[in-house]
Coordinates of C-alpha atoms in Angstrom, one line a residue:
Chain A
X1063 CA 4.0 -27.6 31.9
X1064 CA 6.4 -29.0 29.4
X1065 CA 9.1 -31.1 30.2
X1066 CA 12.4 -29.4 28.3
X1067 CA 14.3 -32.1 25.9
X1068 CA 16.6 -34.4 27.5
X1069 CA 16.7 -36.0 30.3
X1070 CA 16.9 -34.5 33.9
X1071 CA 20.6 -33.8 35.4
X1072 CA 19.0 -35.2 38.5
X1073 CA 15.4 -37.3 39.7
X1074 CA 15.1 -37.5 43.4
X1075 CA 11.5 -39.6 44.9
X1076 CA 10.2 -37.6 47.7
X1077 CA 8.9 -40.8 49.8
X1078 CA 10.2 -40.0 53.7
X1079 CA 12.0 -37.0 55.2
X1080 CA 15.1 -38.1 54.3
X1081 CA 14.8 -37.4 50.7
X1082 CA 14.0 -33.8 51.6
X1083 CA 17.5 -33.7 52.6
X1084 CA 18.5 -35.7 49.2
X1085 CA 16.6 -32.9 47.2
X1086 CA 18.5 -30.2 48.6
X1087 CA 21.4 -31.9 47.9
X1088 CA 20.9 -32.6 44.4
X1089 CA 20.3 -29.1 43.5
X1090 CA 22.8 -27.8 45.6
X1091 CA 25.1 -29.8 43.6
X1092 CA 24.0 -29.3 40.4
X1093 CA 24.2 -25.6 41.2
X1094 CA 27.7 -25.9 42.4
X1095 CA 28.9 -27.6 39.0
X1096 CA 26.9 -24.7 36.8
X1097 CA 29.2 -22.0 38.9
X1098 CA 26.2 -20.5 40.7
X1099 CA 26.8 -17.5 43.2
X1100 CA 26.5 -18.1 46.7
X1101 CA 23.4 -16.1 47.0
X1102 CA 21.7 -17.4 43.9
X1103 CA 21.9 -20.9 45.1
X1104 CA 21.1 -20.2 48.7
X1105 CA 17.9 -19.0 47.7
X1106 CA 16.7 -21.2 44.9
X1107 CA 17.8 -24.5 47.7
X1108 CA 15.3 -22.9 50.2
X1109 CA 12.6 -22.7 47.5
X1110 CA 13.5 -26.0 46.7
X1111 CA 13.9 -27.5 50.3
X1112 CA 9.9 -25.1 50.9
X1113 CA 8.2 -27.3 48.0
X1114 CA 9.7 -30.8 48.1
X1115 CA 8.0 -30.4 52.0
X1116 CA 4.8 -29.5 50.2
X1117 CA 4.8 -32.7 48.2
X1118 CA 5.9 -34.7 50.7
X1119 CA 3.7 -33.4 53.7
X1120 CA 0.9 -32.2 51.7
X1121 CA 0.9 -34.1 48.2
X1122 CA 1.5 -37.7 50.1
X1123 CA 5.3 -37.7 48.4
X1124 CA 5.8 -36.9 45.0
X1125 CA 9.0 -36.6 42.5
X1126 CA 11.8 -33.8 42.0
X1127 CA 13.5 -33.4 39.1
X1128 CA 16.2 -31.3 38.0
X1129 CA 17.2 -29.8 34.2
X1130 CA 20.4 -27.7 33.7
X1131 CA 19.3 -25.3 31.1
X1132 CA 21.3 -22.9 28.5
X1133 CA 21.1 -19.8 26.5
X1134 CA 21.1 -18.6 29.5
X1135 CA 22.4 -20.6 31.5
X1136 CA 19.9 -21.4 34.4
X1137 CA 18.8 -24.4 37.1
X1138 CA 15.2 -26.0 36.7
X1139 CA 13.1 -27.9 38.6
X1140 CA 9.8 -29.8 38.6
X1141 CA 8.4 -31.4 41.8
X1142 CA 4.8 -33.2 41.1
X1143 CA 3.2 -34.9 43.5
X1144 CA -0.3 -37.1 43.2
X1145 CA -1.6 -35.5 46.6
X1146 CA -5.2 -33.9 47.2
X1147 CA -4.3 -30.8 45.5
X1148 CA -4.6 -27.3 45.9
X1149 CA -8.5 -25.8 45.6
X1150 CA -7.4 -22.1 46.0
X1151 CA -3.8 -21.6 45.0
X1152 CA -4.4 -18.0 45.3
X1153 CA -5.1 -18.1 49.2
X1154 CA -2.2 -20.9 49.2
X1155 CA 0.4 -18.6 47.8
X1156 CA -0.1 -15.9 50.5
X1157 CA 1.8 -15.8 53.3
X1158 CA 0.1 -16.6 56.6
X1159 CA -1.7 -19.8 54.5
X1160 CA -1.7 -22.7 57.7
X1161 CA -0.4 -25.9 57.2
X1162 CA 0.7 -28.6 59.3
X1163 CA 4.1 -28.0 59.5
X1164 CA 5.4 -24.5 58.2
X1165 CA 4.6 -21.2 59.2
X1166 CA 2.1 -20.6 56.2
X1167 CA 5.2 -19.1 54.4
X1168 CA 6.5 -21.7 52.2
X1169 CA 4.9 -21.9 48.7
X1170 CA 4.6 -17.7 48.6
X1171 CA 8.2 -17.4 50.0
X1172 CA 9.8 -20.4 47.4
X1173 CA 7.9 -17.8 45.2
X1174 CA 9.7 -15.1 46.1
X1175 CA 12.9 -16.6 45.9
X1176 CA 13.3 -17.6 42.5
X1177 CA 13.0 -16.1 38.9
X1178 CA 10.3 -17.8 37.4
X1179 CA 7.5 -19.8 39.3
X1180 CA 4.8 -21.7 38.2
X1181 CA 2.4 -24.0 40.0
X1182 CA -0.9 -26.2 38.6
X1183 CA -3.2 -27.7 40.8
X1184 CA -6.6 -28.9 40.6
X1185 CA -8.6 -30.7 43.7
X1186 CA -8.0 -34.6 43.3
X1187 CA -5.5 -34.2 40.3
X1188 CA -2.3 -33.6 42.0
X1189 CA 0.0 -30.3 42.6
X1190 CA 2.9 -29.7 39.9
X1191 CA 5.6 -26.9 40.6
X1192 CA 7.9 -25.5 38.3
X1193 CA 10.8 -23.2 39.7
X1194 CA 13.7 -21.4 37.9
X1195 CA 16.6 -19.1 38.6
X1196 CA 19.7 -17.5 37.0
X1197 CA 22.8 -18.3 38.4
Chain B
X912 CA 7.6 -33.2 5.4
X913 CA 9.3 -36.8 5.8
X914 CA 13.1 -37.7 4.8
X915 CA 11.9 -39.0 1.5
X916 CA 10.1 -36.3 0.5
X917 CA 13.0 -33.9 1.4
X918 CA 15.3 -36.0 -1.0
X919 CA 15.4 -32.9 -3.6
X920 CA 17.3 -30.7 -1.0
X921 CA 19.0 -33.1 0.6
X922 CA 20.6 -34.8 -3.0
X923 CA 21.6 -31.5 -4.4
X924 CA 23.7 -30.6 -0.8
X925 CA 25.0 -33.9 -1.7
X926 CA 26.0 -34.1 -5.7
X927 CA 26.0 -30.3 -5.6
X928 CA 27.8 -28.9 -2.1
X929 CA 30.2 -26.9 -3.8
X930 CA 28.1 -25.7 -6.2
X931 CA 25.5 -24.3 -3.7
X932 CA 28.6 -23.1 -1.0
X933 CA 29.8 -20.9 -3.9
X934 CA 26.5 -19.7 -4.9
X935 CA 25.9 -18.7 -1.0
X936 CA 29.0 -17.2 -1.2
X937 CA 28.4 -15.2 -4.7
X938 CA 25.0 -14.0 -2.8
X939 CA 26.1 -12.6 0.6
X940 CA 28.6 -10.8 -1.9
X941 CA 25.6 -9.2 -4.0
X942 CA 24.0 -8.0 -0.5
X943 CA 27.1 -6.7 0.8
X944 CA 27.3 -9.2 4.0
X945 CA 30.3 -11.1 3.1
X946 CA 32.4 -8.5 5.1
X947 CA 35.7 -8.4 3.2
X948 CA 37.1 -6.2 5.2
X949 CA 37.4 -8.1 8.0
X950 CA 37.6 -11.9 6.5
X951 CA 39.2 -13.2 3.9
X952 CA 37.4 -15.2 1.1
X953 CA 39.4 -18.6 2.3
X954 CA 38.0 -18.0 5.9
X955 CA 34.5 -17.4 4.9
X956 CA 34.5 -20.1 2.9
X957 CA 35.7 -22.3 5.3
X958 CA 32.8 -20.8 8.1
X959 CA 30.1 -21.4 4.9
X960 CA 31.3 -25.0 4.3
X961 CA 31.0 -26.2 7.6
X962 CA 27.6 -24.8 8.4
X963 CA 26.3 -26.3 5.3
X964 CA 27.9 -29.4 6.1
X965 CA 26.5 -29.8 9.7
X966 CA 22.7 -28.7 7.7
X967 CA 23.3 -31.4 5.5
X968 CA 24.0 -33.6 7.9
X969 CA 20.7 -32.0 10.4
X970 CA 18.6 -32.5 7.0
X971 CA 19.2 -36.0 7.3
X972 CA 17.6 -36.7 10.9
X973 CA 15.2 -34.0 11.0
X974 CA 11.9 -34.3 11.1
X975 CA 10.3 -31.8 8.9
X976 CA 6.6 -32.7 8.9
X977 CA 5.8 -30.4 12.0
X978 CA 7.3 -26.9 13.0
X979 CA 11.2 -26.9 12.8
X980 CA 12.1 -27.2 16.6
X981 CA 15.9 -26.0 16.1
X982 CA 16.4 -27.0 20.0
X983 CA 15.8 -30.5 19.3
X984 CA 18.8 -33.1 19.1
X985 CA 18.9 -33.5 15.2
X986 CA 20.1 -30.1 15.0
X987 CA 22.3 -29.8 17.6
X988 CA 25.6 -30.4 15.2
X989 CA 24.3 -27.3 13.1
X990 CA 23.6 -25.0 16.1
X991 CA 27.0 -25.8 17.6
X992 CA 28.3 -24.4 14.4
X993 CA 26.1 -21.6 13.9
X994 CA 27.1 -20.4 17.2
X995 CA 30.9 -20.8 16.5
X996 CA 30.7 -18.6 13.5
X997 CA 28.2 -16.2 14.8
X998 CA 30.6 -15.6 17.6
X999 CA 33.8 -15.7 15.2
X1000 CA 31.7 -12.8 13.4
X1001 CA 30.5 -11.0 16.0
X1002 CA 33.7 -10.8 17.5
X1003 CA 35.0 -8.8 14.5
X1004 CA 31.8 -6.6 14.5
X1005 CA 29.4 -8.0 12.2
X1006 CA 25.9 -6.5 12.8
X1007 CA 22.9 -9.1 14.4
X1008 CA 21.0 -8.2 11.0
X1009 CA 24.4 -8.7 8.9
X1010 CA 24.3 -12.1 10.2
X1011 CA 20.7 -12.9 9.8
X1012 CA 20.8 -11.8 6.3
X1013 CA 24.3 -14.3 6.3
X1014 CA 22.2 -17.1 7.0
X1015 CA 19.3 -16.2 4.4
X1016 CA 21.2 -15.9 1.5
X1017 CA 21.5 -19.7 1.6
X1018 CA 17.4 -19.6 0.6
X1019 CA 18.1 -18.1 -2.9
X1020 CA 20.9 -20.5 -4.5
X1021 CA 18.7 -23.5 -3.2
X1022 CA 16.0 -22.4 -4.7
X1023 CA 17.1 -21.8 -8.0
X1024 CA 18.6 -25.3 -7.8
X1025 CA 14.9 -27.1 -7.0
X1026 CA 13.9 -25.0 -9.3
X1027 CA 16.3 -26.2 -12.5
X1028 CA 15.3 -29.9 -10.9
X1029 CA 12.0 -29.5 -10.5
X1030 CA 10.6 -28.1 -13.4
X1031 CA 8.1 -30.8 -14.3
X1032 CA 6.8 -31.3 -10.7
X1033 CA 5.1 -27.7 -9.1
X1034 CA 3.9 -29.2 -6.9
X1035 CA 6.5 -30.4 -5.5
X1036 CA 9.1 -27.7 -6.2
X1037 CA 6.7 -25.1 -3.9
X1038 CA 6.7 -27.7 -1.3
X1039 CA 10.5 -28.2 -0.8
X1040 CA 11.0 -24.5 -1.4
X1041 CA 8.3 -23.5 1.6
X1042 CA 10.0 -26.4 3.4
X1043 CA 13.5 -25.2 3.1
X1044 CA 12.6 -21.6 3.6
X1045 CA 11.1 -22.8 6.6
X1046 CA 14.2 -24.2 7.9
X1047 CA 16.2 -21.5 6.5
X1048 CA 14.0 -18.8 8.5
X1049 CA 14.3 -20.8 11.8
X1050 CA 17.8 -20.4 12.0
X1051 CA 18.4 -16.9 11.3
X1052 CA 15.6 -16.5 13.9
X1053 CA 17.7 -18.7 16.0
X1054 CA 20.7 -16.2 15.4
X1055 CA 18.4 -13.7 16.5
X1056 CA 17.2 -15.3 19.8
X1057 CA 21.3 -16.2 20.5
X1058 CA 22.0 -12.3 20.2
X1059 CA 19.6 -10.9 22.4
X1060 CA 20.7 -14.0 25.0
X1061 CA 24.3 -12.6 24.7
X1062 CA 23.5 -9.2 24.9
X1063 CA 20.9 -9.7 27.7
X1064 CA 24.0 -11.4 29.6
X1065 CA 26.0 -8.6 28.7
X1066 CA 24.0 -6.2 30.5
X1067 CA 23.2 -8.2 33.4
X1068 CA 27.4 -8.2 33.9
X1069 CA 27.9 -4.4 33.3
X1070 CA 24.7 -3.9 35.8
X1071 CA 26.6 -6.3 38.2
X1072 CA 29.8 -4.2 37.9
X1073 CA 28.0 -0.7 38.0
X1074 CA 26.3 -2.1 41.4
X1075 CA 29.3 -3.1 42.9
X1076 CA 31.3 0.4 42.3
X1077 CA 27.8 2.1 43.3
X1078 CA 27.6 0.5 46.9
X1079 CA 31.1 1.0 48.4
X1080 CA 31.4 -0.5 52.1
X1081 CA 33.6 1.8 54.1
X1082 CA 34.9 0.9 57.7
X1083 CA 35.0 3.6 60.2
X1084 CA 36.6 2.3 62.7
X1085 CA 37.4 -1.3 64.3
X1086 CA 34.2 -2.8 63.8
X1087 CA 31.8 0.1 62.5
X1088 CA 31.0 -0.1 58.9
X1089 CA 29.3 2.6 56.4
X1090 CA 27.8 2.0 53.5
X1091 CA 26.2 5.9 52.2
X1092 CA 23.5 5.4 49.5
X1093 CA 23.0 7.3 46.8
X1094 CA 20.2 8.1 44.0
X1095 CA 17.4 5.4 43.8
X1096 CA 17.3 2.3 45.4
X1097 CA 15.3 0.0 43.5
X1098 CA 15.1 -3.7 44.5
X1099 CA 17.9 -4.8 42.2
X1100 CA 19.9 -2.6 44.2
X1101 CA 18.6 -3.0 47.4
X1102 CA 19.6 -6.5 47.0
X1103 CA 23.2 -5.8 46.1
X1104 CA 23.8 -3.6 48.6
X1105 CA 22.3 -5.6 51.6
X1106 CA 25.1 -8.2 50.0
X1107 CA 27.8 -6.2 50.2
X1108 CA 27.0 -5.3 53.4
X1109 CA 26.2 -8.7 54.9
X1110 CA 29.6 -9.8 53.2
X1111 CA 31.6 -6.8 54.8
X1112 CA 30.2 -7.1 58.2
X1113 CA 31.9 -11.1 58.1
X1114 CA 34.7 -9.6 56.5
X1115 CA 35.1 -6.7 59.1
X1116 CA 33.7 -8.8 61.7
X1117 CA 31.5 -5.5 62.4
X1118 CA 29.2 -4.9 65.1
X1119 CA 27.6 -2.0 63.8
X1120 CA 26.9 -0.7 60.7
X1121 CA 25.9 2.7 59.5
X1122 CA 23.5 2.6 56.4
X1123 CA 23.6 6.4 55.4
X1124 CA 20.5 7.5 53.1
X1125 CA 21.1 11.1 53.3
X1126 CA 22.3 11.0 49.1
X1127 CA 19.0 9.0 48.6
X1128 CA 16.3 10.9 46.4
X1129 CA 12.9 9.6 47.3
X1130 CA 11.8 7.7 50.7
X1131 CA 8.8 5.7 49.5
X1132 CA 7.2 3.0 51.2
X1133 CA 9.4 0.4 49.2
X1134 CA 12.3 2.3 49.7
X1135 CA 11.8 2.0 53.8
X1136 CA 10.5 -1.7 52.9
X1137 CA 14.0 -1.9 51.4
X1138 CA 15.7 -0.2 54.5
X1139 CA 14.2 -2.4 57.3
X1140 CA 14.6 -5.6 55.2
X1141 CA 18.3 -4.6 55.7
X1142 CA 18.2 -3.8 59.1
X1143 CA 16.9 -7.2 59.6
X1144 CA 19.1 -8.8 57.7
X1145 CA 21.9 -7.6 59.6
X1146 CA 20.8 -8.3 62.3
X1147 CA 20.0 -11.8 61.7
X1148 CA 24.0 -11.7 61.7
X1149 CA 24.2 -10.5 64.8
X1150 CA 25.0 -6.9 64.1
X1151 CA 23.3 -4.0 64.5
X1152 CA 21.8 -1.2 62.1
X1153 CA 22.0 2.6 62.7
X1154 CA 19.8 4.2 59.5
X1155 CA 21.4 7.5 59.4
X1156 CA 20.3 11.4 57.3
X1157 CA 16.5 11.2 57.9
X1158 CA 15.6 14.5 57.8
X1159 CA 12.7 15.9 58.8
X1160 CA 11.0 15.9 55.4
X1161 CA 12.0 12.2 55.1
X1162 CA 10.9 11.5 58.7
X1163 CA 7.1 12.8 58.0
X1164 CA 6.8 11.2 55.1
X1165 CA 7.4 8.1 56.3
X1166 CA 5.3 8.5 59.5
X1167 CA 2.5 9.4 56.8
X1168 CA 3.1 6.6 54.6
X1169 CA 2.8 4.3 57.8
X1170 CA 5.9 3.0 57.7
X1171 CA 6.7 1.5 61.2
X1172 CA 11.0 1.3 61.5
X1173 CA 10.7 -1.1 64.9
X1174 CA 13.2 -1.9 67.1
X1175 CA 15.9 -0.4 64.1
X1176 CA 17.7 2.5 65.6
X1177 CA 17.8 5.8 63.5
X1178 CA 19.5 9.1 63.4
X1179 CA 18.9 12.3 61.7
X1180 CA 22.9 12.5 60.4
X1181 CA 25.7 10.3 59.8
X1182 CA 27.5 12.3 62.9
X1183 CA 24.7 11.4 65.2
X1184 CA 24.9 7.8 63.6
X1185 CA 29.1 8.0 63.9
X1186 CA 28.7 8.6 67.4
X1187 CA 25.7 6.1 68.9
X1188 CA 28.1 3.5 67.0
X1189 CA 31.1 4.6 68.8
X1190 CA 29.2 4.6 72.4
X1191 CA 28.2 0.6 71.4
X1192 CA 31.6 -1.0 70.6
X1193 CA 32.4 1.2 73.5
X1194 CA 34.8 4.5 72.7
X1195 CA 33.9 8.1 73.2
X1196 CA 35.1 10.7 71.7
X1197 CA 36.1 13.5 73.8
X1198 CA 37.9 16.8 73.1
X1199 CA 41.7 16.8 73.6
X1200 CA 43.0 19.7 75.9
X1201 CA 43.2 23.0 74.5
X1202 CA 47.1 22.8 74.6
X1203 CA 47.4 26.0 72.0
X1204 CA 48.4 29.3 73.8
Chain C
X1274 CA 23.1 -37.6 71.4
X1275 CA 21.4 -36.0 68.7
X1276 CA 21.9 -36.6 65.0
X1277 CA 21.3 -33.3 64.1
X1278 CA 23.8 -31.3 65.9
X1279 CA 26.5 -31.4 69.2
X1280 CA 25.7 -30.2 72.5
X1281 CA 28.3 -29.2 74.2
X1282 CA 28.3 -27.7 77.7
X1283 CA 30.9 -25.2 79.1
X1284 CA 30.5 -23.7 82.9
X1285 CA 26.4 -22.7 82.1
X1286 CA 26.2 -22.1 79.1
X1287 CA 24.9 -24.7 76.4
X1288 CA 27.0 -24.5 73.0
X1289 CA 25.4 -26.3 70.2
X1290 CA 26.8 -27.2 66.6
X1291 CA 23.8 -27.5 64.3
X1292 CA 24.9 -29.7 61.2
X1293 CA 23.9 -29.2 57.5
X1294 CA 21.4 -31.0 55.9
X1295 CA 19.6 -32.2 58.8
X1296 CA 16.5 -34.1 58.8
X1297 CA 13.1 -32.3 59.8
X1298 CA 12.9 -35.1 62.8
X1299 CA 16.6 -34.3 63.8
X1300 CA 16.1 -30.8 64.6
X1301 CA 12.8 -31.4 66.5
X1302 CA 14.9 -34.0 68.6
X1303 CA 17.2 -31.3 69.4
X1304 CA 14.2 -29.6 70.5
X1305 CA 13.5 -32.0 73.1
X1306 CA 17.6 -32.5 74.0
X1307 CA 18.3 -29.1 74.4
X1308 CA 15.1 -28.0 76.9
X1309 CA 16.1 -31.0 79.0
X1310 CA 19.6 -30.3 78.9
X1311 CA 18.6 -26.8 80.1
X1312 CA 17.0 -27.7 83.2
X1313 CA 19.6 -30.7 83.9
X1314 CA 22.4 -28.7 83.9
X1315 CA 21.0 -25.1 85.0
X1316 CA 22.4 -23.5 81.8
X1317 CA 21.7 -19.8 82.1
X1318 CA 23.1 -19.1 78.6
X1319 CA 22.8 -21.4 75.2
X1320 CA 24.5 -20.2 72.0
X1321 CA 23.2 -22.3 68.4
X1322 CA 25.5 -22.1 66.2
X1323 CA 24.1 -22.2 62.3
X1324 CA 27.5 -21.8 60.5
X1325 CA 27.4 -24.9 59.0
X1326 CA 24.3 -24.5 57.5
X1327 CA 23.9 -23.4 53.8
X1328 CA 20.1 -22.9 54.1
X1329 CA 17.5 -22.2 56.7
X1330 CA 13.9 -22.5 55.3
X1331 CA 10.5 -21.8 57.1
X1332 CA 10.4 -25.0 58.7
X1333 CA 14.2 -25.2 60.5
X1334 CA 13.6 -20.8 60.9
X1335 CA 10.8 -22.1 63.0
X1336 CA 12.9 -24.6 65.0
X1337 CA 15.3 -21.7 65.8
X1338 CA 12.7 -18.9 66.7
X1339 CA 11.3 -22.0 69.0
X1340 CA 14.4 -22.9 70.4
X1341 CA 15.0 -19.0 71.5
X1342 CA 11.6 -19.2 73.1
X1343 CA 11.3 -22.3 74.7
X1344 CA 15.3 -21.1 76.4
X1345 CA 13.7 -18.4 77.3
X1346 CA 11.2 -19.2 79.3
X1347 CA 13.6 -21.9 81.0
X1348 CA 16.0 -18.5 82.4
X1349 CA 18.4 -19.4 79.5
X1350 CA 19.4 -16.6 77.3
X1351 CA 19.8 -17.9 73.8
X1352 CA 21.8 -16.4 70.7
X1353 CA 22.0 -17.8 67.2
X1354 CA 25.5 -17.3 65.6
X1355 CA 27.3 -17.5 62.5
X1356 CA 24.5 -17.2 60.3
X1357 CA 25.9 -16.5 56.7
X1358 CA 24.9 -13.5 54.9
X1359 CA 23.1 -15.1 52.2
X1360 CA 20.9 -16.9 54.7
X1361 CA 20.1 -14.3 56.0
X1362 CA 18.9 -12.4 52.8
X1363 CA 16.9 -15.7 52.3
X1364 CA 15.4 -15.7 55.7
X1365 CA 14.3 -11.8 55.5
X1366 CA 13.0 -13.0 51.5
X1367 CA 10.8 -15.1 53.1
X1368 CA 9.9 -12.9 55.8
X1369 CA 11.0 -14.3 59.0
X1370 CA 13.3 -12.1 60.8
X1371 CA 13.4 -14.4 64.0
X1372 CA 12.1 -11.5 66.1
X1373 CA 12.2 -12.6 69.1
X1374 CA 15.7 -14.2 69.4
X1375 CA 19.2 -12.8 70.3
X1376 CA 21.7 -12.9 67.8
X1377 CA 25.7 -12.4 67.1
X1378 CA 28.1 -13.1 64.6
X1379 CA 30.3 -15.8 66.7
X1380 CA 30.6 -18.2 69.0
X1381 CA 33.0 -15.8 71.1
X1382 CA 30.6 -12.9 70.3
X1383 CA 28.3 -14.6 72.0
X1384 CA 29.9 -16.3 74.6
X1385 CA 31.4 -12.2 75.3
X1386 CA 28.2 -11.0 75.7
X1387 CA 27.0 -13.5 78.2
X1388 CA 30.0 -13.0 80.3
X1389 CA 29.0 -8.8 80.5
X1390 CA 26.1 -10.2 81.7
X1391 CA 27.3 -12.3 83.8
X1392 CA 25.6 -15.4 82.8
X1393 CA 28.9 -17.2 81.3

């Protein structure tokens, strides 16, 4: 995946559950500043809040970052993590896929919830997510 | 394609700006895109003269030797202008190809410039030429690109307001709401109109709402997907959903396509629906005496 | 008391004031709290109120589909108010309709409906 020029509007380090709360934050903010509707940033917070848990519970804690981008105008954001990775994305993005702490609904409901979704995994090699969405 | 090698280009914007701004000029004349009729020669010139100074000042950072990224930051000067003009034009009525062919009608005058400098070097004449038509051809692309962005967002705004006038919310009564569907209900709409919904019931602080489908075409599984996915919704609120005109045609089809409705409460027409909602925010309706002699 | 919301108690029933952004660990304290508080104080009615938050993802729509359960099966009848609409377009998105738990658009709708039932 390829980082867009610039720098990030926003890098949050997904180390302990607090910073699941920081992520949400971030984006909800950066949202709020780009004008986002109500709905639009409800949705893409939850996918957000869904795979910053991934990282954290599954990828052993990882990084989020954030890109405001234009033309037109919409919210980015990359969460990598080091972790184990993912041997069968396919089974890991359908709902009902067990893991500790959600209902199996996270990665295929973040899916759901956003405009563009993207996610690269290989066993050993780490888990990277990319999400975006309109505004 | 390094700085040094782009030298040509770059010293004839230099010693020759005027030159090549009235030669751009002269040529959007000759192909009929300089647009008279809507600005005058002292405002296209000014439009011209600053996109060729921000390229002349983009020529300077760029780096050529790979494929012209216009995104990157070296041109960012030059597509701040560009997109000045092309909405300064736009906004007038110029065409997306009037503009394109704006743009490229910078290519010829250039040329003929490396060309009168270059004479003794080939070699290096077709390089800067390729390299500046490269350039050249990025940006009108770029125009391109910037048009169909526009008009994409255009649409997206006139489906936004056809949606809204499409899915009116009605109140009933004290805290009965009605929202009566009509034609197709794809998931675009489905969306809109479980948000207008959801946003009336807090409005209306409603209790019960009646989602009418009697004016809806087809009854497909995605269509009762899109149904019950309201219902739930609402009732996540902490109101309830009456689904009101099933007919009987509507009602086997969906007991054929498997579709189970739940614990969502349905009706076969809106006055069945009208009065299940009355009986739960607790009215009746009852006939007055016949007082008429 | 627990960092992730208020528990308030008024005649039996249980009000509680979940607050946004909340930690995973928070809410699964409030887990705890609010069973115990159950039984301490014979609530027969418990009313969570989610205004305040601006998203519910699988893991906290878990916590509240627990919550309703566990009330349950201690004689408590639970609602979840306040929920705003585009939470709960989210929630149904992601598929979890919180089946099994009571829900109305306010505290006072709530608090009415216990009353007709005579639990409040």
């Amino acid at each position: 995946m390829n980082r867009p020029p610039g720098e990030p509007a926003a890098r949050v380090e997904l180390c302990r559950e607090r910073d699941l709360a920081a992520a949400r934050l971030a984006v909800s903010k950066l949202l709020d500043a780009m004008g986002a509707r109500a709905l639009r940033k409800t949705r893409f917070v939850t996918a957000v809040s869904e795979i910053a848990r991934n990282a954290l519970d599954h990828g052993g804690g990882g990084t989020l970052e954030v890109w405001q981008l234009a033309r037109p105008a919409r919210i980015r954001v990359l969460c990598r993590d080091a972790g184990p990775g993912i041997a069968d994305l396919e089974l890991a993005l359908t709902d009902g896929f067990s893991t500790a702490r959600s209902m199996g609904k996270g990665l295929g409901g973040a899916r759901r919830l956003v405009d563009e979704f993207r996610i690269e995994s290989r066993p050993g090699g780490g888990t990277t997510v990319e999400m975006v969405s309109k505004l | 394609m390094t700085a040094a090698q782009m030298s040509e280009v770059q010293t004839i914007l230099a010693e020759e700006f005027e030159a090549v701004l009235e030669a751009w000029f002269a040529t959007q004349k000759r192909e009929g895109v300089r647009r008279p009729d809507l600005f005058s020669d002292a405002e296209s010139r000014r439009q011209l003269s600053e996109l060729l100074r921000a390229f002349a000042a983009a020529l300077q950072q760029a780096d050529l030797s790979t494929a012209v990224d216009i995104e990157a930051e070296a041109w960012s000067d030059l597509r701040l202008a560009l997109s000045e003009v092309t909405l300064v034009r736009t906004e007038r009525g110029v065409a997306p190809w009037e503009m394109t062919a704006f743009v490229l009608a910078l290519k010829q005058p250039v040329a003929s410039l490396l060309q009168e400098r270059l004479s003794d070097d080939t070699g290096r004449l077709l390089q800067e030429v390729s390299d500046f038509g490269r350039v050249v051809d990025a940006f009108a692309m770029h125009i391109n690109e910037h048009f169909i962005a526009e008009r994409d967002e255009i649409i997206d705004r006139q489906r936004a307001e056809m949606m809204e006038l499409s899915t009116p919310v009605v109140q009933l009564w004290e805290r009965v709401l009605t929202i009566p569907l009509i034609g197709t209900l794809d998931s675009m709409r489905a969306q809109e109109v479980m948000e207008n919904l959801l946003n009336a019931i807090v409005e209306h602080q409603a209790e019960v709402v009646i989602v009418d489908i009697t004016g809806v075409r087809v009854v497909d599984t995605q269509v009762a997907q899109h149904l019950l996915r309201t219902a739930a919704a609402v009732r996540l609120m902490g109101a309830e959903a009456i689904i009101s005109g099933i007919s009987p045609k509507i009602a086997q089809t969906m007991v054929e396509l498997g579709v189970d409705v739940g614990e969502v409460t349905t009706r076969p027409t809106i006055r069945a629906a009208l009065a299940e909602a009355f009986r739960r925010v607790g009215f009746s309706i009852a006939r007055i005496e016949d007082t008429r002699v | 008391m627990s960092e992730a919301a208020s528990i308030y108690s008024v005649d039996k029933v249980l009000l509680v004031a979940i607050r946004d952004n909340i930690t995973d660990t928070d809410i699964i304290n409030l887990q705890e709290e609010l069973s115990e508080r159950i039984v301490s104080q014979k609530a027969r009615g418990v009313v969570i109120d989610i205004a305040a938050l601006e998203i519910v993802d699988t893991f906290v729509g878990r916590i509240l589909a627990q919550l309703s359960a566990i009330s349950r099966l201690l004689a408590a009848e639970t609602y979840i108010v306040g929920m705003r609409p585009a939470v709960a377009m989210t929630l149904v998105e992601l598929d979890m309709d919180l089946a099994g738990s009571r829900t109305a658009l306010s505290l006072s709708h709530a608090l009415r409906a216990l009353k007709a039932k005579g639990l409040a």
